[in-house]
XYZ file of N, CA, C and O in Angstrom:
384
model
N 104.464 62.231 60.705
C 103.288 61.523 61.223
C 102.363 62.425 62.043
O 101.150 62.288 61.977
N 102.939 63.366 62.788
C 102.107 64.259 63.604
C 101.253 65.158 62.725
O 100.092 65.433 63.056
N 101.788 65.605 61.608
C 101.005 66.447 60.698
C 99.859 65.658 60.063
O 98.749 66.163 59.924
N 100.128 64.434 59.675
C 99.076 63.590 59.099
C 97.974 63.375 60.132
O 96.787 63.451 59.825
N 98.370 63.147 61.371
C 97.392 62.984 62.450
C 96.559 64.255 62.622
O 95.332 64.188 62.753
N 97.196 65.418 62.607
C 96.461 66.687 62.727
C 95.480 66.888 61.572
O 94.365 67.369 61.779
N 95.894 66.519 60.377
C 95.018 66.642 59.211
C 93.764 65.807 59.417
O 92.635 66.309 59.300
N 93.935 64.525 59.720
C 92.764 63.657 59.879
C 91.924 64.038 61.090
O 90.700 64.035 61.031
N 92.573 64.389 62.177
C 91.841 64.792 63.377
C 90.943 65.992 63.083
O 89.755 65.995 63.423
N 91.486 66.993 62.423
C 90.707 68.198 62.146
C 89.633 67.974 61.076
O 88.525 68.496 61.197
N 89.929 67.203 60.041
C 88.908 66.911 59.037
C 87.745 66.119 59.636
O 86.576 66.432 59.386
N 88.075 65.106 60.424
C 87.012 64.284 61.022
C 86.237 65.058 62.074
O 85.007 64.966 62.139
N 86.921 65.819 62.899
C 86.239 66.609 63.928
C 85.279 67.603 63.285
O 84.147 67.788 63.755
N 85.705 68.218 62.188
C 84.852 69.176 61.497
C 83.620 68.477 60.906
O 82.503 68.987 61.013
N 83.823 67.326 60.299
C 82.702 66.586 59.710
C 81.701 66.162 60.784
O 80.487 66.261 60.587
N 82.191 65.729 61.914
C 81.304 65.306 63.003
C 80.616 66.519 63.624
O 79.412 66.510 63.874
N 81.371 67.582 63.854
C 80.822 68.788 64.480
C 79.664 69.366 63.676
O 78.680 69.837 64.230
N 79.785 69.310 62.355
C 78.766 69.907 61.500
C 77.882 68.861 60.824
O 77.411 69.060 59.708
N 77.639 67.763 61.547
C 76.682 66.782 61.037
C 75.294 67.408 61.068
O 75.041 68.360 61.807
N 74.408 66.900 60.257
C 73.066 67.477 60.118
C 72.129 66.840 61.137
O 71.808 65.659 61.037
N 71.670 67.600 62.134
C 70.806 67.032 63.176
C 69.446 66.583 62.659
O 68.746 65.833 63.334
N 69.078 66.996 61.456
C 67.778 66.582 60.906
C 67.843 65.234 60.206
O 66.809 64.669 59.861
N 69.047 64.712 59.989
C 69.202 63.426 59.312
C 69.350 62.307 60.335
O 70.163 62.397 61.243
N 68.570 61.260 60.157
C 68.654 60.132 61.092
C 69.881 59.278 60.827
O 70.425 58.658 61.731
N 70.334 59.241 59.584
C 71.509 58.454 59.221
C 72.630 59.399 58.833
O 72.653 59.950 57.739
N 73.587 59.614 59.741
C 74.713 60.504 59.484
C 75.959 59.660 59.244
O 76.101 58.597 59.832
N 76.862 60.153 58.391
C 78.079 59.387 58.142
C 79.253 60.298 57.829
O 79.086 61.430 57.403
N 80.444 59.747 58.055
C 81.704 60.332 57.616
C 82.468 59.181 56.983
O 82.634 58.133 57.603
N 82.900 59.339 55.751
C 83.604 58.279 55.033
C 84.965 58.774 54.565
O 85.091 59.902 54.098
N 85.956 57.926 54.708
C 87.308 58.220 54.239
C 87.689 57.089 53.292
O 87.525 55.922 53.625
N 88.181 57.462 52.101
C 88.582 56.420 51.162
C 89.720 56.919 50.290
O 89.813 58.118 49.995
N 90.577 55.993 49.870
C 91.616 56.377 48.910
C 90.988 56.531 47.528
O 90.000 55.881 47.203
N 91.550 57.419 46.736
C 91.074 57.644 45.375
C 92.179 57.220 44.418
O 93.326 57.634 44.580
N 91.819 56.387 43.441
C 92.801 55.959 42.440
C 93.232 57.192 41.644
O 92.416 57.876 41.053
N 94.519 57.471 41.690
C 95.032 58.685 41.081
C 96.530 58.510 40.879
O 97.140 57.594 41.424
N 97.133 59.410 40.144
C 98.577 59.358 39.940
C 99.338 59.663 41.223
O 100.423 59.173 41.448
N 98.755 60.475 42.083
C 99.392 60.791 43.360
C 98.482 60.298 44.489
O 97.286 60.124 44.288
N 99.031 60.084 45.665
C 98.168 59.643 46.773
C 97.062 60.669 47.047
O 97.342 61.853 47.234
N 95.828 60.227 47.011
C 94.682 61.100 47.235
C 93.726 60.426 48.204
O 93.415 59.253 48.069
N 93.271 61.193 49.167
C 92.296 60.711 50.146
C 91.060 61.585 50.025
O 91.160 62.811 49.961
N 89.902 60.971 50.042
C 88.636 61.711 49.998
C 87.928 61.529 51.341
O 87.808 60.412 51.833
N 87.498 62.627 51.910
C 86.702 62.598 53.137
C 85.336 63.158 52.780
O 85.229 64.283 52.294
N 84.296 62.363 52.994
C 82.932 62.777 52.654
C 82.049 62.641 53.884
O 82.281 61.798 54.740
N 81.029 63.471 53.929
C 80.025 63.354 54.983
C 78.701 63.864 54.437
O 78.652 64.421 53.353
N 77.649 63.665 55.181
C 76.342 64.191 54.765
C 75.872 65.240 55.766
O 74.731 65.286 56.169
N 76.807 66.105 56.121
C 76.527 67.157 57.091
C 75.712 68.304 56.506
O 75.081 68.169 55.457
N 75.756 69.436 57.175
C 74.914 70.564 56.795
C 75.436 71.309 55.565
O 74.741 72.139 55.002
N 76.639 71.015 55.151
C 77.171 71.607 53.923
C 77.762 72.987 54.117
O 77.706 73.572 55.197
N 78.333 73.486 53.050
C 78.971 74.799 53.043
C 78.389 75.576 51.872
O 78.387 75.079 50.742
N 77.899 76.785 52.127
C 77.371 77.580 51.010
C 78.446 77.789 49.944
O 79.610 78.056 50.263
N 78.069 77.647 48.699
C 79.006 77.737 47.578
C 79.832 79.025 47.621
O 81.035 79.005 47.361
N 79.217 80.135 47.988
C 79.928 81.420 47.988
C 80.968 81.521 49.108
O 81.774 82.441 49.121
N 80.959 80.574 50.050
C 81.945 80.585 51.147
C 83.064 79.566 50.948
O 84.025 79.539 51.710
N 82.944 78.699 49.947
C 83.915 77.623 49.747
C 85.353 78.117 49.628
O 86.265 77.486 50.167
N 85.575 79.226 48.937
C 86.948 79.680 48.721
C 87.633 80.143 50.003
O 88.849 80.319 50.030
N 86.884 80.315 51.093
C 87.462 80.831 52.338
C 87.546 79.805 53.465
O 88.096 80.120 54.517
N 87.038 78.605 53.267
C 86.943 77.679 54.409
C 88.287 77.220 54.950
O 88.362 76.771 56.089
N 89.363 77.329 54.171
C 90.673 76.926 54.664
C 91.489 78.108 55.182
O 92.659 77.964 55.505
N 90.859 79.282 55.271
C 91.503 80.455 55.856
C 91.341 80.417 57.375
O 90.361 79.886 57.893
N 92.292 80.994 58.083
C 92.235 81.029 59.544
C 91.084 81.907 60.034
O 90.791 82.947 59.437
N 90.444 81.468 61.077
C 89.375 82.184 61.783
C 88.104 82.345 60.958
O 87.322 83.258 61.198
N 87.893 81.456 60.018
C 86.663 81.460 59.227
C 85.731 80.402 59.793
O 86.098 79.239 59.923
N 84.540 80.837 60.169
C 83.505 79.928 60.663
C 82.246 80.188 59.856
O 81.589 81.200 60.012
N 81.919 79.265 58.991
C 80.799 79.437 58.071
C 79.453 79.358 58.784
O 78.509 80.037 58.410
N 79.376 78.546 59.826
C 78.084 78.309 60.479
C 78.026 78.827 61.921
O 77.276 78.292 62.737
N 78.760 79.852 62.234
C 78.750 80.336 63.613
C 77.368 80.803 64.045
O 77.033 80.736 65.226
N 76.542 81.208 63.105
C 75.174 81.637 63.429
C 74.303 80.465 63.894
O 73.220 80.675 64.420
N 74.813 79.232 63.722
C 74.054 78.039 64.128
C 74.660 77.349 65.349
O 74.306 76.213 65.660
N 75.572 78.023 66.064
C 76.250 77.414 67.209
C 75.278 76.846 68.233
O 75.455 75.726 68.710
N 74.277 77.607 68.600
C 73.338 77.148 69.623
C 72.566 75.924 69.142
O 72.447 74.933 69.854
N 72.069 75.991 67.929
C 71.307 74.879 67.352
C 72.152 73.603 67.262
O 71.692 72.516 67.583
N 73.404 73.738 66.830
C 74.280 72.583 66.643
C 75.048 72.208 67.900
O 75.760 71.216 67.924
N 74.910 73.043 68.927
C 75.628 72.851 70.195
C 77.132 72.736 69.970
O 77.785 71.782 70.388
N 77.651 73.724 69.273
C 79.070 73.730 68.940
C 79.625 75.141 69.006
O 78.883 76.108 69.100
N 80.922 75.241 68.980
C 81.603 76.522 68.892
C 83.015 76.257 68.392
O 83.367 75.123 68.091
N 83.800 77.259 68.280
C 85.179 77.081 67.827
C 85.789 78.404 67.433
O 85.141 79.444 67.482
N 87.044 78.338 67.043
C 87.774 79.535 66.635
C 87.885 79.663 65.120
O 88.272 80.707 64.614
N 87.597 78.595 64.400
C 87.732 78.635 62.948
C 89.152 78.392 62.480
O 89.570 78.932 61.468
N 89.891 77.571 63.217
C 91.273 77.290 62.817
C 91.491 75.858 62.352
O 92.538 75.559 61.776
N 90.541 74.973 62.555
C 90.730 73.558 62.223
C 91.097 73.319 60.774
O 92.082 72.636 60.465
N 90.340 73.881 59.855
C 90.626 73.646 58.442
C 91.853 74.419 57.962
O 92.523 73.995 57.029
N 92.181 75.514 58.620
C 93.426 76.209 58.255
C 94.635 75.398 58.722
O 95.677 75.389 58.061
N 94.502 74.686 59.831
C 95.567 73.770 60.283
C 95.755 72.659 59.257
O 96.886 72.291 58.925
N 94.649 72.143 58.739
C 94.721 71.114 57.691
C 95.505 71.654 56.497
O 96.447 71.014 56.004
N 95.129 72.824 56.013
C 95.802 73.420 54.852
C 97.287 73.625 55.114
O 98.134 73.258 54.299
N 97.623 74.206 56.275
C 99.023 74.490 56.586
C 99.852 73.215 56.698
O 100.973 73.158 56.189
N 99.317 72.196 57.359
C 100.045 70.923 57.484
C 100.312 70.316 56.113
O 101.420 69.849 55.839
N 99.307 70.306 55.264
C 99.474 69.716 53.940
C 100.436 70.520 53.078
O 101.248 69.940 52.345
N 100.387 71.840 53.177
C 101.327 72.664 52.405
C 102.770 72.373 52.801
O 103.645 72.274 51.940
N 103.032 72.218 54.099
C 104.372 71.921 54.569
C 104.848 70.575 54.023
O 106.028 70.391 53.724
N 103.912 69.645 53.840
C 104.256 68.315 53.317
C 104.240 68.286 51.784
O 104.431 67.231 51.187
N 103.989 69.423 51.145
C 103.972 69.474 49.690
C 102.685 68.933 49.095
O 102.636 68.514 47.939
N 101.611 68.959 49.873
C 100.318 68.459 49.423
C 99.309 69.599 49.448
O 99.641 70.735 49.767
N 98.065 69.289 49.120
C 97.029 70.331 49.120
C 95.696 69.735 49.548
O 95.506 68.523 49.545
N 94.784 70.629 49.885
C 93.428 70.231 50.254
C 92.471 71.078 49.413
O 92.739 72.234 49.127
N 91.387 70.463 49.012
C 90.383 71.209 48.238
C 89.026 70.637 48.527
O 88.899 69.555 49.033
């Protein structure tokens, strides 16, 4: 249960942290996906991730938008999504 909590805490915190300040209507949605195995989808309308950086976002100490810290009024170490990946791997699951 603690790992599941860490997964959701870090996914939601990341989605909220990187919400798009130019959008008046911001959202984070979590929903189950009909599939053969339990699947959860987390969606938001935040600032996004450049396609060329997608393969690294679950690596430790990777911060895609650190150049926007002042604008977004945020900071971090870049470990949140790596915690998500590690927790899910230990449980035999994956994140993508």
